[in-house]
Tab-separated table of C-alpha atoms in Angstrom:
chain	number	residue	atom	x	y	z
A	1	MET	CA	0.000	0.000	0.000
A	2	LYS	CA	2.805	2.427	0.916
A	3	TYR	CA	4.596	1.587	-2.341
A	4	LYS	CA	1.482	2.362	-4.388
A	5	PHE	CA	0.950	5.615	-2.506
A	6	SER	CA	4.566	6.722	-3.081
A	7	LEU	CA	4.279	5.940	-6.777
A	8	LEU	CA	1.027	7.902	-7.006
A	9	VAL	CA	2.590	10.989	-5.393
A	10	ILE	CA	5.590	10.931	-7.739
A	11	LEU	CA	3.450	10.411	-10.857
A	12	LEU	CA	1.100	13.210	-9.799
A	13	THR	CA	4.066	15.534	-9.303
A	14	ILE	CA	5.562	14.765	-12.715
A	15	SER	CA	2.244	15.168	-14.519
A	16	THR	CA	1.551	18.475	-12.753
A	17	LEU	CA	4.933	19.940	-13.665
A	18	SER	CA	4.824	18.764	-17.266
A	19	GLY	CA	1.308	20.078	-17.757
A	20	ILE	CA	2.071	23.717	-16.978
A	21	ASN	CA	1.246	26.191	-19.712
A	22	GLU	CA	4.513	27.539	-21.116
A	23	ASN	CA	2.695	30.644	-22.370
A	24	ALA	CA	1.329	31.709	-19.026
A	25	GLY	CA	2.932	35.145	-19.338
A	26	THR	CA	4.906	37.280	-16.949
A	27	SER	CA	3.764	38.141	-13.441
A	28	GLY	CA	3.984	40.966	-10.930
A	29	PHE	CA	4.759	40.966	-7.202
A	30	SER	CA	8.084	39.359	-8.144
A	31	PHE	CA	9.485	39.817	-4.623
A	32	LEU	CA	7.357	36.791	-3.651
A	33	LYS	CA	10.061	34.662	-5.286
A	34	ILE	CA	12.593	35.673	-2.614
A	35	LYS	CA	12.898	33.059	0.150
A	36	TYR	CA	13.784	33.876	3.749
A	37	SER	CA	15.459	30.824	5.243
A	38	THR	CA	19.199	31.157	5.820
A	39	ARG	CA	19.607	27.422	6.219
A	40	ALA	CA	17.888	26.836	2.877
A	41	ALA	CA	19.785	29.667	1.159
A	42	ALA	CA	23.096	28.014	2.032
A	43	MET	CA	21.843	24.879	0.245
A	44	GLY	CA	20.771	26.647	-2.942
A	45	ASN	CA	17.176	26.891	-1.647
A	46	ALA	CA	16.794	23.125	-2.070
A	47	TYR	CA	14.558	22.707	0.954
A	48	THR	CA	11.087	21.526	-0.106
A	49	GLY	CA	11.771	17.899	0.805
A	50	LEU	CA	13.358	18.743	4.189
A	51	ALA	CA	11.424	21.703	5.670
A	52	ASP	CA	11.930	20.758	9.319
A	53	ASP	CA	12.379	24.160	10.992
A	54	ALA	CA	10.666	27.572	11.000
A	55	GLY	CA	11.879	28.252	7.449
A	56	ALA	CA	9.396	25.627	6.253
A	57	VAL	CA	6.719	28.347	6.000
A	58	PHE	CA	8.527	29.719	2.920
A	59	PHE	CA	9.114	26.379	1.168
A	60	ASN	CA	6.752	23.672	2.373
A	61	PRO	CA	4.416	24.434	5.304
A	62	SER	CA	3.445	20.761	5.602
A	63	GLY	CA	6.916	20.198	7.061
A	64	LEU	CA	6.087	22.297	10.136
A	65	VAL	CA	4.468	19.289	11.799
A	66	GLN	CA	7.989	17.858	12.202
A	67	ILE	CA	8.735	20.611	14.756
A	68	LYS	CA	8.204	19.434	18.334
A	69	ASN	CA	8.839	22.659	20.313
A	70	SER	CA	7.780	26.276	19.903
A	71	GLU	CA	10.259	28.205	17.798
A	72	ILE	CA	10.885	31.810	16.831
A	73	GLN	CA	13.265	32.780	14.040
A	74	ALA	CA	14.387	36.177	12.729
A	75	THR	CA	16.226	36.552	9.412
A	76	TYR	CA	18.005	39.440	7.718
A	77	MET	CA	19.251	39.456	4.128
A	78	ASN	CA	21.564	41.991	2.506
A	79	TYR	CA	20.356	41.446	-1.051
A	80	ILE	CA	21.968	42.678	-4.260
A	81	ALA	CA	21.581	46.267	-5.550
A	82	GLY	CA	21.235	47.715	-2.051
A	83	ILE	CA	18.019	45.841	-1.267
A	84	ASN	CA	17.424	44.958	2.380
A	85	CYS	CA	14.910	42.351	3.436
A	86	GLY	CA	14.075	39.964	6.221
A	87	SER	CA	11.463	37.959	8.058
A	88	ILE	CA	10.250	36.784	11.428
A	89	VAL	CA	8.488	33.461	12.060
A	90	TYR	CA	6.781	32.009	15.120
A	91	VAL	CA	5.899	28.299	15.220
A	92	HIS	CA	3.616	26.731	17.821
A	93	PRO	CA	2.920	22.970	17.958
A	94	PHE	CA	-0.452	22.129	19.517
A	95	SER	CA	0.333	18.421	19.297
A	96	HIS	CA	2.557	16.069	17.323
A	97	LYS	CA	-0.142	16.100	14.618
A	98	PHE	CA	-1.080	19.789	14.411
A	99	VAL	CA	1.181	22.861	14.176
A	100	ILE	CA	0.459	26.513	13.376
A	101	ALA	CA	2.788	29.393	12.524
A	102	GLY	CA	2.653	33.115	11.890
A	103	PHE	CA	5.156	34.983	9.755
A	104	SER	CA	5.994	38.363	8.296
A	105	GLN	CA	8.387	39.391	5.516
A	106	PHE	CA	9.646	42.809	4.464
A	107	LEU	CA	11.743	44.284	1.661
A	108	THR	CA	12.922	47.873	1.235
A	109	ALA	CA	15.088	49.702	-1.281
A	110	SER	CA	15.623	53.253	-2.470
A	111	GLU	CA	17.379	54.924	-5.372
A	112	THR	CA	18.122	58.526	-6.279
A	113	ARG	CA	15.596	59.868	-8.771
A	114	THR	CA	17.349	61.424	-11.763
A	115	LEU	CA	15.975	64.059	-14.128
A	116	ALA	CA	16.517	64.267	-17.874
A	117	ASP	CA	15.642	66.780	-20.559
A	118	ALA	CA	13.631	66.066	-23.711
A	119	SER	CA	16.739	64.633	-25.368
A	120	GLY	CA	17.424	62.253	-22.502
A	121	ASN	CA	20.374	64.179	-21.101
A	122	TYR	CA	20.940	64.133	-17.343
A	123	ILE	CA	20.060	67.461	-15.722
A	124	GLY	CA	20.027	66.664	-11.994
A	125	ASN	CA	18.441	64.755	-9.122
A	126	SER	CA	15.022	65.018	-7.527
A	127	GLY	CA	14.718	63.133	-4.255
A	128	GLU	CA	14.537	59.350	-4.019
A	129	PHE	CA	12.521	56.554	-5.597
A	130	GLY	CA	11.479	53.988	-3.003
A	131	ILE	CA	10.219	50.410	-2.934
A	132	SER	CA	8.719	48.656	0.076
A	133	ASN	CA	7.036	45.268	0.308
A	134	LEU	CA	5.284	43.520	3.168
A	135	ILE	CA	3.825	40.037	3.612
A	136	ILE	CA	1.874	38.859	6.654
A	137	GLY	CA	0.916	35.200	6.745
A	138	PHE	CA	-0.485	32.299	8.730
A	139	SER	CA	0.403	28.607	8.342
A	140	VAL	CA	-1.260	25.337	9.317
A	141	SER	CA	0.456	21.948	9.170
A	142	ARG	CA	-1.407	18.698	9.759
A	143	TYR	CA	-0.373	15.067	10.070
A	144	ILE	CA	-2.757	13.050	7.868
A	145	ILE	CA	-1.421	9.485	7.870
A	146	ASP	CA	1.949	7.890	8.608
A	147	VAL	CA	3.298	8.716	5.153
A	148	LEU	CA	1.676	12.095	4.501
A	149	ASN	CA	1.545	15.595	6.004
A	150	LEU	CA	-0.493	18.493	4.604
A	151	GLY	CA	0.236	22.222	4.895
A	152	ILE	CA	-1.269	25.537	3.834
A	153	ASN	CA	-0.303	29.225	4.013
A	154	ILE	CA	-2.561	32.229	3.635
A	155	LYS	CA	-0.789	35.526	2.917
A	156	TYR	CA	-1.664	39.202	2.682
A	157	ILE	CA	0.725	40.972	0.301
A	158	ARG	CA	1.366	44.689	-0.059
A	159	GLU	CA	3.782	46.324	-2.501
A	160	SER	CA	4.574	50.042	-2.773
A	161	LEU	CA	6.412	51.454	-5.776
A	162	ASP	CA	7.155	55.085	-5.023
A	163	ASN	CA	3.674	56.631	-4.579
A	164	ASN	CA	1.714	53.693	-6.006
A	165	THR	CA	0.526	50.735	-3.937
A	166	GLY	CA	-0.973	47.364	-4.789
A	167	SER	CA	-2.101	44.493	-2.596
A	168	ALA	CA	-3.089	40.859	-2.985
A	169	VAL	CA	-4.070	37.744	-1.080
A	170	ALA	CA	-2.576	34.331	-1.835
A	171	PHE	CA	-2.424	30.714	-0.688
A	172	ASP	CA	0.314	28.091	-0.704
A	173	VAL	CA	-0.594	24.400	-0.495
A	174	SER	CA	1.870	21.591	0.096
A	175	ILE	CA	2.434	17.975	1.055
A	176	LEU	CA	5.350	16.063	2.549
A	177	HIS	CA	5.467	12.354	1.796
A	178	GLN	CA	7.569	9.674	3.486
A	179	THR	CA	8.351	7.109	0.800
A	180	THR	CA	8.811	3.370	1.309
A	181	ASN	CA	12.533	4.101	1.526
A	182	LYS	CA	12.939	5.341	5.106
A	183	ASP	CA	15.777	7.644	4.010
A	184	LEU	CA	13.792	9.437	1.287
A	185	LYS	CA	11.080	12.090	1.588
A	186	VAL	CA	9.324	13.947	-1.217
A	187	GLY	CA	7.726	17.379	-0.885
A	188	LEU	CA	5.403	19.206	-3.266
A	189	THR	CA	4.386	22.872	-3.015
A	190	TYR	CA	2.151	25.066	-5.156
A	191	SER	CA	2.814	28.687	-4.193
A	192	ASN	CA	1.071	32.038	-4.653
A	193	ILE	CA	-2.402	30.960	-5.725
A	194	GLY	CA	-4.425	34.130	-5.346
A	195	THR	CA	-5.658	37.417	-6.688
A	196	GLN	CA	-4.934	41.107	-6.540
A	197	LEU	CA	-7.048	43.189	-4.134
A	198	THR	CA	-5.998	46.759	-4.926
A	199	TYR	CA	-4.190	48.118	-7.950
A	200	TYR	CA	-1.284	50.427	-8.686
A	201	THR	CA	-3.396	52.409	-11.148
A	202	ASP	CA	-6.687	50.745	-12.086
A	203	SER	CA	-8.036	47.231	-12.658
A	204	GLU	CA	-6.982	47.260	-16.308
A	205	PHE	CA	-3.424	46.647	-15.131
A	206	GLU	CA	-4.012	43.700	-12.836
A	207	GLU	CA	-0.787	41.902	-11.941
A	208	LYS	CA	-0.634	38.114	-12.012
A	209	LEU	CA	0.927	36.540	-8.957
A	210	PRO	CA	4.139	34.552	-9.626
A	211	GLN	CA	2.754	31.051	-9.145
A	212	VAL	CA	5.387	28.365	-8.676
A	213	ILE	CA	5.254	24.577	-8.425
A	214	THR	CA	8.179	22.900	-6.679
A	215	VAL	CA	8.934	19.262	-5.978
A	216	GLY	CA	11.723	18.461	-3.542
A	217	PHE	CA	13.614	15.296	-2.664
A	218	ASN	CA	15.336	14.784	0.678
A	219	TYR	CA	17.722	11.837	0.918
A	220	HIS	CA	19.079	11.207	4.429
A	221	PRO	CA	21.439	8.201	4.169
A	222	LEU	CA	23.413	9.078	7.322
A	223	ASP	CA	22.464	10.788	10.570
A	224	LYS	CA	24.967	13.530	9.742
A	225	LEU	CA	24.112	14.006	6.070
A	226	TYR	CA	21.251	15.462	4.002
A	227	LEU	CA	21.297	15.404	0.190
A	228	LEU	CA	18.639	17.642	-1.351
A	229	LEU	CA	17.186	18.302	-4.795
A	230	ASP	CA	14.418	20.747	-5.762
A	231	LEU	CA	12.832	21.006	-9.206
A	232	ASN	CA	11.276	24.433	-9.586
A	233	LYS	CA	8.759	25.573	-12.243
A	234	PRO	CA	7.446	29.138	-12.132
A	235	LEU	CA	4.456	29.484	-14.444
A	236	ASP	CA	6.097	32.490	-16.133
A	237	LEU	CA	9.659	31.118	-16.396
A	238	ASP	CA	11.579	27.974	-17.338
A	239	PHE	CA	12.433	25.004	-15.149
A	240	SER	CA	15.339	25.299	-12.749
A	241	GLY	CA	17.035	22.860	-10.428
A	242	ARG	CA	18.482	23.363	-6.977
A	243	LEU	CA	21.023	21.126	-5.285
A	244	GLY	CA	21.945	21.193	-1.616
A	245	VAL	CA	23.947	19.326	0.985
A	246	GLU	CA	24.189	19.618	4.761
A	247	TYR	CA	26.808	17.782	6.800
A	248	LYS	CA	26.865	17.821	10.582
A	249	ILE	CA	30.470	17.927	11.757
A	250	HIS	CA	29.452	18.098	15.406
A	251	GLU	CA	26.159	18.086	17.303
A	252	GLN	CA	26.478	21.861	17.516
A	253	PHE	CA	28.003	22.690	14.134
A	254	CYS	CA	27.223	21.905	10.486
A	255	LEU	CA	28.381	23.001	7.035
A	256	ARG	CA	26.179	23.548	3.969
A	257	ALA	CA	26.583	24.127	0.252
A	258	GLY	CA	24.290	24.461	-2.741
A	259	TYR	CA	23.875	25.339	-6.392
A	260	LYS	CA	21.098	26.771	-8.590
A	261	THR	CA	21.034	25.637	-12.211
A	262	ASN	CA	19.656	28.959	-13.479
A	263	SER	CA	22.987	30.621	-12.677
A	264	SER	CA	23.354	31.642	-16.345
A	265	ASP	CA	20.792	34.378	-15.608
A	266	TRP	CA	23.520	36.258	-13.710
A	267	LYS	CA	26.516	35.592	-15.974
A	268	ASN	CA	27.834	38.443	-18.099
A	269	ARG	CA	31.412	37.332	-18.791
A	270	GLY	CA	32.825	39.106	-15.763
A	271	ASP	CA	35.503	37.962	-13.355
A	272	LEU	CA	33.011	36.420	-10.928
A	273	GLU	CA	30.692	34.615	-13.331
A	274	SER	CA	32.243	31.215	-12.529
A	275	PHE	CA	30.875	31.544	-8.969
A	276	SER	CA	27.349	32.332	-10.133
A	277	GLY	CA	24.710	30.104	-8.540
A	278	LEU	CA	26.952	28.762	-5.779
A	279	SER	CA	26.076	29.099	-2.108
A	280	PHE	CA	27.742	28.199	1.163
A	281	GLY	CA	26.877	28.461	4.814
A	282	LEU	CA	27.054	27.105	8.311
A	283	GLY	CA	24.850	26.483	11.304
A	284	ILE	CA	25.629	26.725	15.009
A	285	LEU	CA	23.453	25.278	17.765
A	286	PHE	CA	24.035	26.419	21.349
A	287	ARG	CA	21.549	25.186	23.917
A	288	SER	CA	18.193	26.512	22.685
A	289	TYR	CA	19.703	29.023	20.249
A	290	LYS	CA	20.450	28.559	16.551
A	291	ILE	CA	22.575	30.825	14.376
A	292	ASP	CA	22.720	30.314	10.611
A	293	TYR	CA	24.745	32.142	7.981
A	294	ALA	CA	24.652	31.881	4.182
A	295	ILE	CA	26.318	33.572	1.235
A	296	PHE	CA	25.016	33.243	-2.320
A	297	SER	CA	26.730	34.392	-5.516
A	298	TYR	CA	24.908	36.287	-8.260
A	299	GLY	CA	28.070	36.392	-10.349
A	300	ASP	CA	29.127	39.911	-11.285
A	301	LEU	CA	25.937	41.308	-9.757
A	302	GLY	CA	27.424	40.595	-6.351
A	303	PHE	CA	26.850	38.438	-3.296
A	304	SER	CA	23.841	38.098	-1.032
A	305	ASN	CA	24.500	37.608	2.680
A	306	GLN	CA	21.875	36.163	4.969
A	307	VAL	CA	21.818	35.502	8.715
A	308	SER	CA	19.186	33.996	11.036
A	309	LEU	CA	18.796	33.752	14.783
A	310	GLY	CA	16.427	31.148	16.177
A	311	TYR	CA	15.242	30.165	19.646
A	312	ASN	CA	13.429	26.974	20.687
A	313	PHE	CA	11.348	26.807	23.860
């Protein structure tokens, strides 16, 4: 029975990914594609099949039911192009079968507004152009049967571009499946299913949300080792793959590395293009505290640094 169920989940995942419309068009609210888990970032954001800490809310909320104690986690990311963003997550298990979480994400950036004449020539500056984004969400994770957990997020999204503001509401739905191989788990997440509530100008310019389907594989052959693979399909972009590894050197210290296959998006024949798509990081556990650090390369666009502080109680 478990074998048949595992096969059904994998076949459903493959058919869902292959059936996506390649002409779905571009989407707005693109900041929804940014993930806020430092542990996952160090592993190339290959985390859908693992999802066993507070960062699960951003990848696979069904994984939250693996958390046994209350947890709070704060994350800060120094993104490229002077963009600053971060998140805070609170996880509360009601039982070993039912867990809830609340989370918030923010992103801010500003740039000097330049003025030009009718010919396009620079004539001076005029204040700053600002961007700010906010997400507030709620997660539920539920144990269904021995081989299956179910999770859902509901999110309120607000984006401000200078003096214009738009908002939306969206859902994420996910499952986490324990296969017949005790060392292998499979996760599946469909993100950003929703609609716009208010518009930057008027309803004629409604922005599509960046819906994404991700399937993740978590292979755990040793107590100290996780090998991770995510297959990612945004409805408005091509497939991409994400590879990750975590190795626990000590009970209180682990190393991580990862790679994103869409690294060519950030290559422009510069000195740093060979590092594009690579990520590295580490995790430190001290009593009830967790500190995670990650660095990710966008080639010649620069590096993104991310740090998280977590507390279990």
